[in-house]
């Protein structure tokens, strides 16, 4: 029930229209890139899905991460406005349940973006390449993994936003996190586990077996972030 309640709360914020708009913008990247540089990409050797992802995924992932940052700020800003969070904590509510519900709302909004992006990649494959059945399966696996890899940064931004009354503070932290990904080397596996860096990885560019390692990394980070948020929420409630 808490998830449906959170969905009602975000209706007036424009969260889903914003994610839909960003999804359409992200979907336009591969289509536009292929339309203007068709000869370049169609003449490349190798898997068509790998060519498409290597050429477009970094920009698409940047939009995804940026929207996660914005979305995390929005879902908690509505609680802090008019001291709603203070009033809520005087009631016998489950703060962890609220946090989990907000993360599910963010994940559903990100899923909407992923659907639009998948449709764009599928159109590019169908229109400019001659994909086999294996390519379609690879596309589904790639987009599914992209959603999983976005979970740590989503949890992190929701946790940061739950601790910051001022939305601009949490937004600033998120933007700094995005810029840090430019500094962190992309070659090392451990550095790739930085939450803001994970969404920039795509299955087509990974070595064999590396996807499983990333999944274990996502699981570990999710447990750590979730536990840290649970501890913070308990401390905050007891202090107040």
Tab-separated table of C-alpha atoms in Angstrom, residues 31-131:
chain	number	residue	atom	x	y	z
A	31	UNK	CA	18.232	7.251	-33.696
A	32	UNK	CA	19.786	10.619	-34.525
A	33	UNK	CA	23.305	9.229	-34.388
A	34	UNK	CA	22.440	6.437	-36.810
A	35	UNK	CA	20.503	8.747	-39.121
A	36	UNK	CA	23.405	11.183	-39.542
A	37	UNK	CA	26.271	8.658	-39.445
A	38	UNK	CA	24.700	5.610	-41.042
A	39	UNK	CA	27.651	4.798	-43.292
A	40	UNK	CA	30.116	4.910	-40.404
A	41	UNK	CA	28.255	2.488	-38.156
A	42	UNK	CA	26.932	0.060	-40.759
A	43	UNK	CA	30.441	-0.410	-42.151
A	44	UNK	CA	31.884	-1.401	-38.779
A	45	UNK	CA	32.632	-5.031	-38.107
A	46	UNK	CA	31.453	-7.012	-35.134
A	47	UNK	CA	28.098	-7.385	-33.459
A	48	UNK	CA	25.500	-4.784	-34.425
A	49	UNK	CA	24.300	-4.403	-30.840
A	50	UNK	CA	27.865	-3.800	-29.639
A	51	UNK	CA	28.423	-1.152	-32.321
A	52	UNK	CA	25.188	0.564	-31.322
A	53	UNK	CA	25.847	0.449	-27.585
A	54	UNK	CA	29.482	1.540	-27.800
A	55	UNK	CA	28.470	4.564	-29.862
A	56	UNK	CA	25.517	5.734	-27.769
A	57	UNK	CA	25.396	4.240	-24.293
A	58	UNK	CA	27.588	6.771	-22.482
A	59	UNK	CA	25.290	9.671	-23.342
A	60	UNK	CA	22.157	7.626	-22.636
A	61	UNK	CA	23.571	6.526	-19.276
A	62	UNK	CA	24.434	10.130	-18.414
A	63	UNK	CA	20.783	11.108	-18.842
A	64	UNK	CA	19.702	8.107	-16.777
A	65	UNK	CA	22.003	8.996	-13.877
A	66	UNK	CA	21.057	12.668	-14.026
A	67	UNK	CA	17.362	11.767	-13.827
A	68	UNK	CA	18.036	9.435	-10.890
A	69	UNK	CA	19.682	12.352	-9.079
A	70	UNK	CA	16.753	14.652	-9.841
A	71	UNK	CA	14.199	11.975	-8.999
A	72	UNK	CA	15.827	11.203	-5.663
A	73	UNK	CA	15.694	14.879	-4.756
A	74	UNK	CA	12.033	15.205	-5.757
A	75	UNK	CA	10.643	12.198	-3.877
A	76	UNK	CA	11.965	13.494	-0.546
A	77	UNK	CA	11.498	17.205	-1.196
A	78	UNK	CA	7.734	16.674	-1.046
A	79	UNK	CA	8.186	15.251	2.461
A	80	UNK	CA	10.345	18.080	3.805
A	81	UNK	CA	8.145	20.848	2.392
A	82	UNK	CA	5.799	22.283	5.041
A	83	UNK	CA	7.602	20.170	7.678
A	84	UNK	CA	5.829	17.047	6.475
A	85	UNK	CA	8.715	14.815	7.536
A	86	UNK	CA	8.626	16.120	11.122
A	87	UNK	CA	4.895	15.485	11.334
A	88	UNK	CA	5.301	12.016	9.856
A	89	UNK	CA	7.930	10.990	12.400
A	90	UNK	CA	5.580	11.803	15.270
A	91	UNK	CA	3.293	9.070	13.956
A	92	UNK	CA	3.897	5.304	14.256
A	93	UNK	CA	5.047	5.059	10.648
A	94	UNK	CA	7.712	2.782	9.214
A	95	UNK	CA	10.405	5.129	7.910
A	96	UNK	CA	12.265	2.250	6.255
A	97	UNK	CA	9.074	1.199	4.485
A	98	UNK	CA	8.642	4.740	3.188
A	99	UNK	CA	12.236	4.777	1.967
A	100	UNK	CA	11.771	1.442	0.201
A	101	UNK	CA	8.529	2.652	-1.394
A	102	UNK	CA	10.208	5.785	-2.702
A	103	UNK	CA	12.988	3.657	-4.199
A	104	UNK	CA	10.364	1.508	-5.921
A	105	UNK	CA	8.775	4.645	-7.372
A	106	UNK	CA	12.177	5.754	-8.670
A	107	UNK	CA	12.816	2.306	-10.121
A	108	UNK	CA	9.460	2.313	-11.910
A	109	UNK	CA	10.211	5.757	-13.368
A	110	UNK	CA	13.614	4.518	-14.514
A	111	UNK	CA	11.938	1.452	-16.014
A	112	UNK	CA	9.797	3.805	-18.100
A	113	UNK	CA	12.965	5.418	-19.441
A	114	UNK	CA	14.493	2.006	-20.147
A	115	UNK	CA	11.438	0.951	-22.161
A	116	UNK	CA	11.676	4.055	-24.357
A	117	UNK	CA	15.420	3.603	-24.803
A	118	UNK	CA	14.992	-0.085	-25.621
A	119	UNK	CA	12.416	0.788	-28.260
A	120	UNK	CA	14.865	3.232	-29.851
A	121	UNK	CA	17.712	0.706	-29.887
A	122	UNK	CA	15.360	-1.934	-31.288
A	123	UNK	CA	14.274	0.433	-34.061
A	124	UNK	CA	17.897	1.176	-34.963
A	125	UNK	CA	18.731	-2.519	-35.105
A	126	UNK	CA	15.684	-3.292	-37.233
A	127	UNK	CA	16.073	-0.344	-39.610
A	128	UNK	CA	19.840	-0.208	-40.181
A	129	UNK	CA	21.020	-3.727	-39.430
A	130	UNK	CA	19.876	-7.289	-40.038
A	131	UNK	CA	19.753	-8.595	-36.480
